[in-house]
Short mmCIF file of C-alpha atoms in Angstrom, two decimals:
data_model
loop_
_atom_site.label_atom_id
_atom_site.label_comp_id
_atom_site.label_asym_id
_atom_site.label_seq_id
_atom_site.Cartn_x
_atom_site.Cartn_y
_atom_site.Cartn_z
CA UNK A 6 -8.64 -16.59 -17.61
CA UNK A 7 -5.09 -17.79 -18.06
CA UNK A 8 -2.11 -16.69 -16.03
CA UNK A 9 1.61 -17.35 -16.24
CA UNK A 10 4.57 -16.52 -14.03
CA UNK A 11 8.23 -16.40 -15.04
CA UNK A 12 11.24 -15.81 -12.80
CA UNK A 13 13.93 -13.86 -14.63
CA UNK A 14 17.64 -13.42 -13.93
CA UNK A 15 19.30 -10.13 -12.98
CA UNK A 16 21.04 -8.29 -15.80
CA UNK A 17 22.40 -4.85 -16.57
CA UNK A 18 22.22 -3.98 -20.24
CA UNK A 19 25.30 -1.86 -20.92
CA UNK A 20 26.53 -2.21 -24.52
CA UNK A 21 30.32 -2.14 -24.52
CA UNK A 22 30.67 -0.36 -27.88
CA UNK A 23 27.81 2.14 -27.57
CA UNK A 24 28.65 5.77 -28.31
CA UNK A 25 28.07 8.24 -25.45
CA UNK A 26 24.50 9.49 -25.26
CA UNK A 27 25.22 12.90 -23.74
CA UNK A 28 27.97 15.51 -23.55
CA UNK A 29 29.99 15.12 -20.32
CA UNK A 30 29.61 18.72 -19.16
CA UNK A 31 30.69 19.69 -15.68
CA UNK A 32 27.09 20.40 -14.60
CA UNK A 33 25.80 17.06 -15.89
CA UNK A 34 28.63 15.13 -14.26
CA UNK A 35 28.22 17.00 -10.97
CA UNK A 36 24.55 16.00 -10.94
CA UNK A 37 25.43 12.39 -11.74
CA UNK A 38 28.05 12.23 -8.97
CA UNK A 39 25.64 13.80 -6.50
CA UNK A 40 23.05 11.12 -7.32
CA UNK A 41 25.72 8.42 -6.96
CA UNK A 42 26.63 9.73 -3.50
CA UNK A 43 22.97 9.99 -2.51
CA UNK A 44 22.33 6.39 -3.57
CA UNK A 45 25.35 5.21 -1.61
CA UNK A 46 24.06 6.94 1.50
CA UNK A 47 20.52 5.60 1.08
CA UNK A 48 21.66 2.03 0.49
CA UNK A 49 24.13 2.17 3.40
CA UNK A 50 21.25 3.10 5.69
CA UNK A 51 18.99 0.48 4.12
CA UNK A 52 21.35 -2.47 4.59
CA UNK A 53 22.00 -1.34 8.16
CA UNK A 54 18.48 -0.44 9.31
CA UNK A 55 15.99 -2.26 7.06
CA UNK A 56 17.48 -5.35 5.45
CA UNK A 57 18.22 -7.18 8.76
CA UNK A 58 14.56 -6.76 9.74
CA UNK A 59 13.48 -8.13 6.37
CA UNK A 60 15.73 -11.16 6.76
CA UNK A 61 14.01 -11.91 10.07
CA UNK A 62 10.49 -11.17 8.83
CA UNK A 63 10.43 -12.54 5.26
CA UNK A 64 11.27 -15.81 3.62
CA UNK A 65 12.13 -14.73 0.09
CA UNK A 66 10.53 -17.09 -2.44
CA UNK A 67 11.35 -15.29 -5.70
CA UNK A 68 12.89 -12.05 -7.03
CA UNK A 69 11.81 -10.11 -10.14
CA UNK A 70 8.89 -12.28 -11.18
CA UNK A 71 6.95 -11.42 -14.33
CA UNK A 72 3.26 -12.29 -14.62
CA UNK A 73 0.55 -12.12 -17.28
CA UNK A 74 -3.20 -12.56 -17.16
CA UNK A 75 -5.80 -12.25 -19.87
CA UNK A 76 -7.70 -8.97 -19.71
CA UNK A 77 -9.66 -9.03 -22.98
CA UNK A 78 -10.54 -12.28 -24.78
CA UNK A 79 -9.56 -13.10 -28.35
CA UNK A 80 -12.87 -11.89 -29.72
CA UNK A 81 -14.12 -8.61 -31.25
CA UNK A 82 -15.81 -6.34 -28.75
CA UNK A 83 -19.41 -5.64 -29.65
CA UNK A 84 -19.95 -1.92 -30.12
CA UNK A 85 -16.25 -1.11 -30.26
CA UNK A 86 -14.87 0.66 -33.29
CA UNK A 87 -11.59 -1.16 -32.82
CA UNK A 88 -11.79 -4.87 -32.05
CA UNK A 89 -9.22 -6.97 -30.23
CA UNK A 90 -9.06 -9.97 -32.58
CA UNK A 91 -6.14 -11.56 -30.75
CA UNK A 92 -7.07 -10.34 -27.28
CA UNK A 93 -5.10 -8.34 -24.73
CA UNK A 94 -3.19 -9.36 -21.61
CA UNK A 95 -2.23 -7.36 -18.55
CA UNK A 96 1.35 -7.89 -17.42
CA UNK A 97 3.77 -6.77 -14.75
CA UNK A 98 6.86 -7.56 -12.73
CA UNK A 99 6.97 -8.13 -8.95
CA UNK A 100 10.21 -7.19 -7.24
CA UNK A 101 9.77 -9.78 -4.46
CA UNK A 102 7.56 -12.74 -3.62
CA UNK A 103 7.93 -13.59 0.07
CA UNK A 104 6.32 -15.39 2.97
CA UNK A 105 5.60 -12.80 5.65
CA UNK A 106 6.22 -14.48 9.01
CA UNK A 107 4.40 -11.68 10.85
CA UNK A 108 1.25 -11.88 8.72
CA UNK A 109 1.67 -15.64 8.14
CA UNK A 110 0.84 -15.13 4.48
CA UNK A 111 2.44 -14.96 1.05
CA UNK A 112 2.90 -11.41 -0.22
CA UNK A 113 4.29 -9.65 -3.26
CA UNK A 114 6.30 -6.44 -2.93
CA UNK A 115 7.53 -3.55 -5.03
CA UNK A 116 10.47 -1.29 -4.26
CA UNK A 117 9.85 2.45 -4.58
CA UNK A 118 12.13 5.46 -4.40
CA UNK A 119 10.30 8.57 -3.29
CA UNK A 120 11.16 12.26 -3.19
CA UNK A 121 11.68 13.49 0.34
CA UNK A 122 8.37 14.23 1.99
CA UNK A 123 6.32 12.44 -0.69
CA UNK A 124 5.74 9.02 0.90
CA UNK A 125 2.09 8.28 0.22
CA UNK A 126 -0.19 7.70 3.18
CA UNK A 127 -1.79 4.27 3.50
CA UNK A 128 -5.16 5.74 2.48
CA UNK A 129 -3.74 6.88 -0.86
CA UNK A 130 -1.87 3.62 -1.36
CA UNK A 131 -5.14 1.73 -1.00
CA UNK A 132 -6.50 3.42 -4.12
CA UNK A 133 -3.19 3.19 -5.98
CA UNK A 134 -3.80 0.95 -9.02
CA UNK A 135 -0.55 -1.01 -8.81
CA UNK A 136 -1.47 -3.00 -5.72
CA UNK A 137 -4.87 -3.89 -7.19
CA UNK A 138 -3.42 -4.79 -10.58
CA UNK A 139 -0.71 -7.03 -9.15
CA UNK A 140 -3.00 -8.82 -6.68
CA UNK A 141 -5.47 -9.42 -9.53
CA UNK A 142 -2.76 -10.40 -12.01
CA UNK A 143 -0.86 -12.81 -9.76
CA UNK A 144 -3.41 -14.30 -7.33
CA UNK A 145 -1.18 -17.31 -6.61
CA UNK A 146 2.48 -18.27 -6.71
CA UNK A 147 3.47 -21.93 -6.93
CA UNK A 148 -0.12 -22.78 -6.05
CA UNK A 149 -0.15 -20.68 -2.86
CA UNK A 150 -2.61 -17.75 -2.63
CA UNK A 151 -1.05 -14.28 -2.56
CA UNK A 152 -2.69 -12.31 0.25
CA UNK A 153 -1.17 -8.82 0.20
CA UNK A 154 0.94 -6.29 -1.68
CA UNK A 155 3.69 -4.33 0.05
CA UNK A 156 5.08 -0.95 -1.00
CA UNK A 157 8.73 -0.95 0.16
CA UNK A 158 9.71 2.73 -0.06
CA UNK A 159 13.15 4.31 0.18
CA UNK A 160 13.08 8.09 0.56
CA UNK A 161 15.69 9.96 -1.48
CA UNK A 162 17.25 11.55 1.56
CA UNK A 163 20.27 10.86 3.78
CA UNK A 164 20.35 12.22 7.35
CA UNK A 165 23.44 14.10 8.48
CA UNK A 166 24.92 15.25 11.77
CA UNK A 167 23.55 18.57 13.08
CA UNK A 168 25.31 21.70 11.93
CA UNK A 169 28.05 23.04 14.19
CA UNK A 170 27.67 26.76 14.69
CA UNK A 171 30.48 29.31 14.64
CA UNK A 172 31.93 30.34 17.98
CA UNK A 173 30.77 33.66 19.42
CA UNK A 174 34.05 34.12 21.25
CA UNK A 175 37.53 33.44 19.93
CA UNK A 176 38.24 31.36 23.03
CA UNK A 177 35.35 28.98 22.28
CA UNK A 178 36.00 26.04 19.91
CA UNK A 179 32.52 26.39 18.40
CA UNK A 180 29.08 27.85 19.02
CA UNK A 181 27.27 24.62 19.79
CA UNK A 182 24.83 22.69 17.62
CA UNK A 183 22.15 24.17 15.42
CA UNK A 184 18.66 23.89 16.90
CA UNK A 185 16.95 24.33 13.55
CA UNK A 186 14.02 21.88 13.59
CA UNK A 187 13.96 21.69 9.78
CA UNK A 188 17.47 20.24 9.46
CA UNK A 189 17.80 16.74 8.02
CA UNK A 190 18.97 14.75 11.02
CA UNK A 191 17.84 12.09 13.48
CA UNK A 192 17.62 11.82 17.25
CA UNK A 193 20.49 9.32 17.31
CA UNK A 194 22.75 11.55 15.21
CA UNK A 195 21.92 14.61 17.31
CA UNK A 196 22.68 12.86 20.60
CA UNK A 197 25.90 11.46 19.13
CA UNK A 198 26.96 15.00 18.17
CA UNK A 199 26.22 16.25 21.69
CA UNK A 200 28.43 13.53 23.17
CA UNK A 201 31.17 14.05 20.57
CA UNK A 202 31.50 17.76 21.34
CA UNK A 203 31.13 17.41 25.13
CA UNK A 204 27.88 19.38 25.32
CA UNK A 205 25.09 19.18 27.87
CA UNK A 206 21.96 17.43 26.61
CA UNK A 207 19.83 19.63 28.86
CA UNK A 208 20.77 22.64 26.69
CA UNK A 209 19.11 20.93 23.70
CA UNK A 210 15.98 19.59 25.38
CA UNK A 211 13.56 21.27 22.96
CA UNK A 212 15.17 20.03 19.74
CA UNK A 213 15.67 16.56 21.25
CA UNK A 214 11.98 16.41 22.18
CA UNK A 215 11.06 17.57 18.65
CA UNK A 216 13.19 14.89 17.00
CA UNK A 217 11.76 12.22 19.30
CA UNK A 218 8.17 13.23 18.56
CA UNK A 219 8.63 13.94 14.84
CA UNK A 220 11.13 11.46 13.42
CA UNK A 221 11.90 11.87 9.74
CA UNK A 222 10.78 9.00 7.56
CA UNK A 223 13.55 7.50 5.43
CA UNK A 224 11.93 4.10 4.80
CA UNK A 225 8.32 2.96 4.76
CA UNK A 226 6.61 -0.41 4.46
CA UNK A 227 2.90 -0.40 3.65
CA UNK A 228 1.00 -3.68 3.42
CA UNK A 229 -2.15 -3.48 1.29
CA UNK A 230 -4.94 -6.09 1.24
CA UNK A 231 -7.89 -6.02 -1.19
CA UNK A 232 -10.95 -8.27 -1.24
CA UNK A 233 -12.27 -10.12 -4.29
CA UNK A 234 -15.01 -7.56 -4.98
CA UNK A 235 -12.49 -4.70 -5.13
CA UNK A 236 -10.26 -6.65 -7.52
CA UNK A 237 -13.22 -7.53 -9.76
CA UNK A 238 -14.19 -3.86 -9.94
CA UNK A 239 -10.59 -2.97 -10.81
CA UNK A 240 -10.52 -5.61 -13.56
CA UNK A 241 -13.59 -4.04 -15.16
CA UNK A 242 -11.98 -0.61 -14.92
CA UNK A 243 -8.80 -1.86 -16.62
CA UNK A 244 -10.89 -3.29 -19.47
CA UNK A 245 -12.63 0.02 -20.09
CA UNK A 246 -9.29 1.85 -20.03
CA UNK A 247 -7.86 -0.63 -22.54
CA UNK A 248 -10.81 -0.11 -24.88
CA UNK A 249 -10.78 3.66 -24.44
CA UNK A 250 -7.04 3.72 -25.12
CA UNK A 251 -7.60 1.96 -28.46
CA UNK A 252 -10.45 4.22 -29.55
CA UNK A 253 -9.74 7.71 -28.20
CA UNK A 254 -7.60 10.31 -29.98
CA UNK A 255 -4.34 11.42 -28.39
CA UNK A 256 -5.52 14.93 -27.64
CA UNK A 257 -3.53 17.47 -25.69
CA UNK A 258 -4.72 18.28 -22.18
CA UNK A 259 -2.53 21.04 -20.72
CA UNK A 260 -2.36 20.85 -16.95
CA UNK A 261 -0.43 23.21 -14.70
CA UNK A 262 0.32 20.36 -12.26
CA UNK A 263 1.21 17.51 -14.62
CA UNK A 264 2.82 19.30 -17.57
CA UNK A 265 5.78 20.82 -15.68
CA UNK A 266 6.73 17.27 -14.70
CA UNK A 267 6.98 16.25 -18.35
CA UNK A 268 10.09 18.08 -19.57
CA UNK A 269 11.02 15.65 -22.33
CA UNK A 270 7.73 15.68 -24.23
CA UNK A 271 6.84 19.35 -23.84
CA UNK A 272 8.36 20.30 -27.20
CA UNK A 273 6.73 17.41 -29.05
CA UNK A 274 3.42 18.18 -27.41
CA UNK A 275 3.59 21.68 -28.88
CA UNK A 276 4.68 20.48 -32.33
CA UNK A 277 5.63 16.94 -33.32
CA UNK A 278 8.38 17.46 -35.94
CA UNK A 279 11.39 15.42 -37.16
CA UNK A 280 13.72 17.96 -35.54
CA UNK A 281 11.83 17.59 -32.29
CA UNK A 282 12.28 13.83 -32.39
CA UNK A 283 16.06 14.11 -32.86
CA UNK A 284 16.60 13.87 -29.09
CA UNK A 285 14.66 10.63 -28.82
CA UNK A 286 15.26 7.01 -29.70
CA UNK A 287 12.51 4.75 -30.98
CA UNK A 288 11.78 1.44 -29.27
CA UNK A 289 10.35 -1.49 -31.18
CA UNK A 290 8.40 -2.38 -28.03
CA UNK A 291 7.52 0.08 -25.27
CA UNK A 292 7.37 -2.54 -22.50
CA UNK A 293 11.12 -3.14 -22.44
CA UNK A 294 11.05 -3.88 -18.70
CA UNK A 295 9.29 -7.20 -19.35
CA UNK A 296 12.24 -9.29 -20.49
CA UNK A 297 10.44 -12.65 -20.61
CA UNK A 298 6.75 -11.89 -21.07
CA UNK A 299 7.15 -9.55 -24.03
CA UNK A 300 9.08 -11.87 -26.41
CA UNK A 301 6.89 -14.85 -25.47
CA UNK A 302 3.72 -12.97 -26.40
CA UNK A 303 4.69 -12.29 -29.98
CA UNK A 304 2.04 -10.09 -31.55
CA UNK A 305 -0.49 -10.48 -28.74
CA UNK A 306 -0.63 -7.04 -27.09
CA UNK A 307 -0.05 -6.37 -23.40
CA UNK A 308 -0.86 -3.50 -21.09
CA UNK A 309 0.87 -2.62 -17.82
CA UNK A 310 0.15 -0.51 -14.76
CA UNK A 311 2.70 2.03 -16.00
CA UNK A 312 0.92 2.33 -19.34
CA UNK A 313 -2.48 2.68 -17.69
CA UNK A 314 -1.06 5.42 -15.47
CA UNK A 315 0.41 7.21 -18.48
CA UNK A 316 -2.94 7.06 -20.31
CA UNK A 317 -4.93 8.40 -17.37
CA UNK A 318 -2.42 11.23 -16.84
CA UNK A 319 -2.07 12.39 -20.46
CA UNK A 320 -3.34 10.89 -23.72
CA UNK A 321 -0.75 12.79 -25.74
CA UNK A 322 2.20 11.58 -23.68
CA UNK A 323 0.84 8.04 -23.88
CA UNK A 324 0.70 8.26 -27.67
CA UNK A 325 4.28 9.54 -27.92
CA UNK A 326 5.69 6.96 -25.52
CA UNK A 327 3.61 3.80 -26.00
CA UNK A 328 2.23 4.53 -29.46
CA UNK A 329 5.28 5.98 -31.25
CA UNK A 330 7.76 4.22 -28.94
CA UNK A 331 9.67 7.42 -28.18
CA UNK A 332 11.99 7.60 -25.18
CA UNK A 333 14.62 10.26 -24.43
CA UNK A 334 18.20 9.44 -25.43
CA UNK A 335 19.09 9.78 -21.75
CA UNK A 336 16.63 8.50 -19.16
CA UNK A 337 15.02 11.02 -16.85
CA UNK A 338 17.02 11.55 -13.68
CA UNK A 339 14.44 9.96 -11.37
CA UNK A 340 13.99 6.93 -13.65
CA UNK A 341 17.74 6.35 -13.91
CA UNK A 342 18.19 6.64 -10.15
CA UNK A 343 15.29 4.29 -9.39
CA UNK A 344 16.58 1.74 -11.90
CA UNK A 345 19.94 1.64 -10.14
CA UNK A 346 18.42 1.23 -6.69
CA UNK A 347 16.16 -1.56 -7.99
CA UNK A 348 19.17 -3.34 -9.48
CA UNK A 349 21.03 -3.31 -6.16
CA UNK A 350 17.99 -4.45 -4.17
CA UNK A 351 17.30 -7.27 -6.64
CA UNK A 352 20.86 -8.53 -6.11
CA UNK A 353 20.51 -8.15 -2.33
CA UNK A 354 17.24 -10.09 -2.04
CA UNK A 355 18.29 -12.71 -4.59
CA UNK A 356 21.23 -13.47 -2.31
CA UNK A 357 18.86 -13.80 0.63
CA UNK A 358 16.65 -16.16 -1.37
CA UNK A 359 19.65 -18.36 -2.20
CA UNK A 360 20.94 -18.37 1.38
CA UNK A 361 23.87 -16.09 0.51
CA UNK A 362 22.73 -12.70 1.79
CA UNK A 363 25.58 -10.22 1.37
CA UNK A 364 24.54 -6.78 2.61
CA UNK A 365 28.19 -5.70 2.81
CA UNK A 366 28.45 -6.16 -0.96
CA UNK A 367 25.50 -3.90 -1.81
CA UNK A 368 27.60 -0.76 -2.11
CA UNK A 369 30.00 -2.54 -4.44
CA UNK A 370 27.06 -3.44 -6.68
CA UNK A 371 25.91 0.20 -6.62
CA UNK A 372 29.41 1.44 -7.48
CA UNK A 373 29.62 -0.98 -10.41
CA UNK A 374 26.21 0.11 -11.67
CA UNK A 375 27.19 3.80 -11.45
CA UNK A 376 30.42 3.08 -13.33
CA UNK A 377 28.63 1.35 -16.21
CA UNK A 378 25.97 4.08 -16.36
CA UNK A 379 28.58 6.84 -16.45
CA UNK A 380 30.35 5.11 -19.35
CA UNK A 381 27.08 4.36 -21.15
CA UNK A 382 25.79 7.92 -20.92
CA UNK A 383 28.91 10.08 -20.93
CA UNK A 384 31.63 7.78 -22.25
CA UNK A 385 33.82 8.20 -19.13
CA UNK A 386 34.06 6.43 -15.78
CA UNK A 387 33.19 7.79 -12.34
CA UNK A 388 36.78 8.71 -11.44
CA UNK A 389 37.18 10.54 -14.74
CA UNK A 390 33.91 12.36 -14.03
CA UNK A 391 35.27 13.49 -10.66
CA UNK A 392 38.41 14.76 -12.34
CA UNK A 393 36.39 16.80 -14.86
CA UNK A 394 34.28 18.41 -12.12
CA UNK A 395 37.26 19.20 -9.90
CA UNK A 396 39.33 20.55 -12.79
CA UNK A 397 36.61 23.14 -13.41
CA UNK A 398 36.55 24.26 -9.79
CA UNK A 399 33.66 22.07 -8.63
CA UNK A 400 33.35 19.83 -5.59
CA UNK A 401 32.95 16.25 -6.81
CA UNK A 402 32.49 15.04 -3.22
CA UNK A 403 29.41 17.21 -2.63
CA UNK A 404 26.14 15.44 -2.00
CA UNK A 405 22.62 16.77 -1.93
CA UNK A 406 21.32 14.95 1.14
CA UNK A 407 17.77 15.05 -0.16
CA UNK A 408 16.56 15.58 -3.70
CA UNK A 409 13.11 16.63 -4.93
CA UNK A 410 12.94 14.35 -7.98
#
């Protein structure tokens, strides 16, 4: 089997003359500004609490590396109704290749943004197909064996100081701090609030003990290792999925868990009409994230972990997205947010790789990304968006400290 690896540069594709994709309504802009504030809070915490540890632990060897490996040979498959005359390759992109000084091994890593409370446990991550696919697809880098895959997760949540309660007496400046154990705060923030307001820590012993014993998780690093037998089994599974994908009809499979999470394709799933497709654009190639691999392959098809996941979740959605090339005019909120965070982290770790780590500049990169996205989608900048929200009586400075998407 052949394999190839390409290191690609960082880019943001924002056409200067593109017409706005969506109407800049107050509600849409308020949501956008809330996400921008959330991302700023998350990245501020990340460069303060996580990135320094990564600089000490990892030697960054490459950032945003694309790989390919042959999955099906350039021969017809006996017994298959649809042959693969020019073969099929699996492909993907690693966010980081690094030498892990703690594990004394080369690893590949992927950044994830996760809804609050939805960080997968290590047991679930071990059966997640991405780690297996990437370790199979890129077994070496520059001739050095890759030993592990790391999920680097940022939770979409920003902790805040505990709520200050209203005073019970007019003579009191306030009623102390909230002892609600469900509030989104940390032990350090709670103790800082106690000191700031001149309160006695002994009066908050129970909540302090709770925060110490049950710290909220805002970042997670999970290192996954798979042996050769597991990767060989996964390779066989990917082959069967690739064949099944080519032969099986795109039937509907309504599911009360998965379907509500598919707002864009619900209408087309019910009835695929020209009017229904008016809110979509058509891509010539579904795997737009693979900037280098895709053009180099020409007509030779590729399959990715994302496509495999789409197929296993819903054949109909797979056919609309990867078959017809349909994508919404405006990216889903979670996808847009994750893309922005990935862009900032790529810039951050590329600086570390080149010996010019600049964590202080990360928020400037985020602000610039938000500005270009606001203009691309709504045709106005961030400051103009704030003005629109405030002119209609909204609070453009409001932030949802944790979001469920």
